[in-house]
Amino acid sequence: MNRTLGFLDWAAKQHQEAPEKVRALWPRLDLPRVFAAGNSMGASGAPMYAVRFGDRIAWSIGWVGIHVPELSPGFKGSYENSYGKRDPAITMPDGKTSPWDHFSDVWWLRRHPKAETGLIVASNGKNDGAIGWPQAVQFARTLQETRRPHILNWGLGGHGTRTIIGSNFDLDLRTDQSLPAFTNCSLDANIGTATPRPKEQIEAERKRQQDEVAAKKRGEIIVDPFDGDPQGAYNAFLSWKTDDIADTPDAWEITVILADKAPNDTCTVDLTPRRLQAFKTPKGAKFTYTVTDVKGGKELAKGVATADEHDLLTLKQLPLVKGQNRVKVAVAREAAER
């Protein structure tokens, strides 16, 4: 990973040091816009960059990746070929951290709550037995609980489950610009707990589908082996504008968009400003906020919130309407006066 990032630095330097005539024909490498992408094992690697190098990677996208290597039924051995078996004598350069922990996205995110990450776009199949569903659930829940920017979906497509966001992402994300982390959206599906469904329930569902196949109502049988919704997503209908973000020492503003395709005209969601540039949210500081429907001009909500022990400010259950919603956050007056 360090070698890859070193290559990017080298490539940027080559452009800087090239003759002027060459630079005119050679587009400059825009390092703040670097992203990572991959499928399968590549989808395991792509978020590894966005998770650990949020200052270098603007966003990542991965289809059906492994996020907790030790919990993958089919590929734990592949990681053992790189890390060795879990052994106290095998550590990262710090002399104490096992590579099995360091390269677990769940372990890393939970132990570095203040660290910024790029936007993580990911998908996993509930019936992808080799990759493993429980480890994917742990990753999804950790993204929510540690309040990281993410768009994550799941389904019954097995190893072919694809992200709801395509590779031609239409958000211009940069490492030198703040972004929102959405969590606990009222439109999110239920990912469950990765608890296997009872055998009799699975067999009953299989029988029901077999009857449908016999009646020519469908062509294949796909049974959900775990609890939770068979398919769904986190933050499927939310996005934001990147060209009108205000990030100053005194205020932070962003336009949040609830998509027209959303199943409801309104929703509620927690919003945590991440990767802040000038605006800061130190522990214990108080902030005022408002949410306004841009089209109608109606104020949807206002309130006061306090930054937590991780220097994170989470605005709880903001109401949004379809279209554009302007969220404004400012340092509370009494805090500013002090």
XYZ file of C-alpha atoms in Angstrom:
338
model
C 0.000 0.000 0.000
C 2.823 2.390 0.816
C 4.490 1.508 -2.478
C 1.349 2.377 -4.420
C 0.987 5.728 -2.682
C 4.686 6.350 -3.254
C 4.179 5.733 -6.955
C 1.450 8.388 -7.043
C 3.788 10.902 -5.403
C 6.509 9.994 -7.896
C 4.152 10.410 -10.857
C 3.046 13.830 -9.616
C 6.676 14.863 -9.227
C 7.501 13.772 -12.778
C 4.883 16.181 -14.110
C 6.175 18.974 -11.909
C 9.764 18.484 -13.083
C 8.993 17.825 -16.766
C 9.918 20.429 -19.404
C 7.231 23.029 -19.997
C 6.499 21.708 -23.516
C 5.849 18.256 -22.101
C 3.624 19.510 -19.275
C 1.396 21.262 -21.798
C 0.561 17.871 -23.352
C 0.519 15.853 -20.145
C -2.450 16.302 -17.778
C -1.425 16.966 -14.187
C -2.146 14.165 -11.731
C -4.839 15.560 -9.425
C -3.884 13.870 -6.151
C -6.872 15.140 -4.095
C -9.202 13.231 -6.459
C -7.516 9.813 -6.201
C -9.902 6.903 -5.637
C -9.627 3.124 -5.341
C -11.816 0.479 -6.990
C -11.964 -3.274 -7.293
C -14.022 -6.442 -7.528
C -13.792 -9.528 -5.292
C -10.298 -9.498 -3.762
C -9.929 -6.064 -5.352
C -13.009 -5.041 -3.403
C -11.183 -6.152 -0.282
C -8.228 -3.942 -1.126
C -10.055 -0.822 -2.328
C -11.684 0.092 1.000
C -8.441 -0.797 2.815
C -7.039 2.358 1.207
C -10.062 4.570 1.896
C -10.220 3.363 5.509
C -6.549 3.831 6.383
C -5.577 6.706 4.093
C -8.510 9.106 4.217
C -6.078 11.954 3.672
C -4.962 10.394 0.365
C -8.016 8.576 -1.009
C -11.147 10.590 -1.823
C -13.424 7.550 -2.162
C -13.471 3.854 -2.918
C -15.845 1.424 -4.575
C -15.772 -2.344 -4.146
C -17.979 -5.239 -5.225
C -18.248 -8.195 -2.808
C -15.078 -7.730 -0.797
C -13.684 -9.165 2.437
C -13.493 -6.709 5.322
C -12.563 -9.042 8.197
C -10.030 -11.523 6.726
C -10.162 -13.886 9.682
C -13.918 -14.424 9.193
C -13.884 -15.315 5.498
C -14.827 -19.014 5.089
C -13.232 -19.418 1.698
C -10.293 -17.032 1.681
C -8.782 -16.995 5.152
C -6.062 -19.252 3.746
C -5.226 -16.688 1.062
C -4.531 -14.138 3.772
C -2.473 -16.656 5.712
C -0.225 -16.876 2.656
C 0.507 -13.171 3.161
C 0.310 -12.665 6.939
C 1.121 -16.098 8.266
C -1.149 -17.631 10.870
C -2.141 -15.460 13.831
C 0.961 -15.529 16.021
C 2.120 -13.066 18.711
C 5.549 -13.092 17.080
C 4.161 -11.779 13.769
C 3.348 -8.088 14.086
C 3.157 -4.838 12.211
C 6.213 -2.544 12.559
C 4.896 -1.287 15.907
C 5.895 -4.635 17.411
C 2.473 -5.393 18.921
C -0.362 -5.199 16.376
C -1.207 -8.388 14.525
C -1.625 -7.970 10.758
C -4.921 -9.849 11.183
C -6.130 -6.904 13.228
C -4.467 -4.112 11.281
C -5.970 -5.293 7.993
C -9.412 -5.888 9.459
C -11.445 -2.840 8.434
C -13.710 -3.365 11.429
C -10.821 -3.470 13.925
C -9.153 -0.437 12.375
C -12.271 1.741 12.212
C -13.267 1.021 15.791
C -9.800 1.803 17.137
C -9.407 5.022 15.189
C -12.760 6.802 15.662
C -11.317 10.229 14.924
C -9.461 9.209 11.764
C -11.046 10.426 8.550
C -11.901 8.039 5.728
C -12.911 8.490 2.136
C -16.470 7.745 1.060
C -16.830 3.957 1.004
C -19.138 2.450 -1.614
C -19.530 -1.308 -1.166
C -21.768 -4.306 -1.795
C -21.946 -7.897 -0.579
C -24.069 -10.946 -1.286
C -25.856 -12.591 1.643
C -25.490 -15.938 -0.140
C -21.830 -15.466 -1.075
C -20.573 -18.407 0.978
C -16.890 -18.123 0.119
C -16.562 -14.415 0.956
C -18.809 -14.699 4.012
C -21.848 -12.677 5.071
C -21.211 -12.226 8.844
C -17.987 -10.325 8.200
C -19.828 -8.043 5.753
C -22.501 -7.307 8.367
C -19.813 -6.412 10.895
C -18.309 -3.980 8.385
C -21.660 -2.377 7.535
C -22.604 -1.938 11.180
C -19.175 -0.514 11.986
C -19.482 2.090 9.219
C -22.764 3.167 10.788
C -21.640 3.088 14.405
C -18.360 4.920 13.799
C -20.150 7.403 11.523
C -18.158 7.066 8.310
C -19.274 8.304 4.889
C -20.678 5.269 3.064
C -23.193 3.889 0.597
C -23.559 0.149 1.112
C -25.979 -2.407 -0.308
C -26.593 -6.139 -0.153
C -28.674 -8.748 -1.923
C -28.996 -12.360 -3.014
C -26.804 -12.093 -6.089
C -24.025 -14.091 -4.448
C -20.596 -13.092 -5.700
C -22.280 -11.116 -8.469
C -23.939 -8.616 -6.134
C -23.055 -5.173 -7.456
C -23.075 -1.728 -5.868
C -26.047 0.525 -6.494
C -23.535 3.216 -7.429
C -21.805 2.635 -10.746
C -18.129 3.164 -11.476
C -18.964 6.458 -13.204
C -19.761 8.184 -9.916
C -21.207 11.668 -10.447
C -19.953 13.239 -7.199
C -16.713 15.206 -7.485
C -15.102 14.078 -4.229
C -11.776 15.410 -2.983
C -9.561 14.768 -0.003
C -9.324 18.524 0.634
C -13.077 18.960 0.986
C -15.420 17.961 3.810
C -18.322 15.561 3.307
C -21.281 14.193 5.281
C -21.590 10.811 6.944
C -25.218 9.652 6.919
C -26.389 7.101 9.481
C -29.670 5.730 10.806
C -31.703 6.873 7.819
C -35.412 6.061 8.097
C -35.292 4.682 4.540
C -32.520 2.183 5.280
C -33.345 -1.504 5.026
C -32.716 -3.974 7.854
C -29.375 -5.694 7.355
C -30.002 -8.063 10.256
C -27.424 -9.636 12.529
C -26.081 -12.386 10.229
C -27.990 -14.934 12.285
C -28.739 -18.038 10.185
C -32.436 -18.583 9.613
C -33.884 -21.784 11.103
C -33.538 -24.803 8.827
C -37.287 -25.379 8.727
C -37.854 -21.763 7.666
C -35.319 -22.082 4.869
C -36.869 -25.334 3.673
C -40.362 -23.828 3.750
C -39.173 -20.910 1.627
C -37.426 -23.280 -0.768
C -40.647 -25.300 -1.099
C -42.665 -22.158 -1.762
C -40.290 -21.109 -4.515
C -40.278 -24.596 -5.998
C -44.040 -24.394 -6.262
C -43.736 -21.047 -8.036
C -41.187 -22.474 -10.441
C -43.552 -25.339 -11.191
C -46.287 -22.804 -11.874
C -43.847 -20.921 -14.156
C -44.004 -17.788 -12.053
C -40.221 -17.580 -11.750
C -37.175 -19.279 -13.157
C -34.822 -19.860 -10.262
C -34.740 -20.606 -6.569
C -32.749 -18.263 -4.323
C -33.272 -18.657 -0.595
C -32.047 -16.083 1.912
C -29.951 -17.991 4.487
C -29.807 -15.195 7.104
C -32.071 -12.878 9.057
C -32.757 -9.321 7.935
C -34.059 -8.080 4.603
C -33.056 -10.190 1.556
C -31.827 -7.074 -0.195
C -31.420 -3.468 0.828
C -29.021 -0.628 1.383
C -27.698 2.072 3.642
C -27.981 5.621 2.260
C -29.339 4.504 -1.116
C -31.322 7.695 -1.687
C -29.024 10.333 -0.219
C -26.352 12.465 -1.852
C -25.069 16.029 -1.664
C -23.725 18.873 -3.744
C -19.959 19.265 -3.766
C -19.833 22.721 -5.345
C -21.522 24.758 -2.607
C -20.062 23.361 0.615
C -19.141 26.107 3.083
C -16.373 25.133 5.495
C -15.101 28.094 7.498
C -13.893 28.537 11.096
C -17.353 29.772 12.105
C -19.771 27.676 10.040
C -20.317 24.560 7.944
C -23.019 24.324 5.291
C -23.988 21.647 2.797
C -26.854 20.879 0.407
C -28.200 17.392 1.048
C -30.308 15.742 -1.650
C -33.090 13.225 -1.148
C -33.455 11.502 -4.528
C -36.666 11.641 -6.537
C -36.621 7.830 -6.685
C -36.861 7.561 -2.884
C -39.920 5.520 -1.814
C -41.115 8.312 0.509
C -41.323 12.068 0.038
C -39.533 12.652 3.343
C -37.044 10.917 5.597
C -34.980 11.487 8.699
C -31.261 10.842 9.064
C -28.309 11.480 11.372
C -25.616 13.641 9.772
C -21.997 13.905 10.933
C -19.666 16.363 9.165
C -16.433 14.529 8.352
C -13.043 15.448 6.905
C -13.547 19.040 8.042
C -11.042 21.576 6.731
C -11.525 24.890 8.602
C -14.587 24.192 10.737
C -13.785 22.294 13.946
C -15.980 20.383 16.385
C -13.951 19.908 19.580
C -15.252 17.772 22.418
C -17.961 19.500 24.432
C -18.429 22.433 22.051
C -22.018 23.447 21.261
C -23.383 24.258 17.819
C -26.643 25.526 16.384
C -28.093 24.099 13.194
C -30.970 24.570 10.767
C -32.382 22.516 7.907
C -34.218 24.332 5.113
C -36.125 23.076 2.076
C -34.284 24.900 -0.716
C -37.202 24.857 -3.171
C -39.947 25.908 -0.784
C -37.834 27.983 1.560
C -39.437 26.372 4.608
C -37.349 25.756 7.686
C -37.682 22.043 8.449
C -35.737 21.938 11.710
C -33.447 23.851 14.025
C -31.635 22.927 17.187
C -28.489 22.745 19.265
C -26.016 19.860 19.301
C -22.831 19.083 21.233
C -19.639 17.486 19.928
C -18.813 14.145 21.543
C -15.658 12.685 23.090
C -14.288 11.861 19.627
C -14.569 15.489 18.438
C -17.489 14.446 16.242
C -20.698 16.438 15.896
C -23.763 14.380 14.969
C -27.038 16.102 14.117
C -29.678 13.566 15.089
C -32.651 12.659 12.879
C -32.650 15.666 10.579
C -35.847 15.873 8.501
C -35.351 15.979 4.726
C -37.729 16.418 1.806
C -37.275 15.256 -1.770
C -34.949 17.564 -3.621
C -32.385 19.878 -2.044
C -32.111 20.568 1.681
C -29.670 23.150 3.008
C -28.055 22.203 6.307
C -26.319 25.021 8.186
C -24.199 24.541 11.301
C -22.607 27.336 13.319
C -20.684 27.716 16.544
C -23.187 28.477 19.307
C -23.157 32.171 20.225
C -22.227 31.631 23.876
C -19.288 29.474 22.785
C -18.189 32.059 20.246
C -18.339 34.811 22.878
C -16.076 32.836 25.210
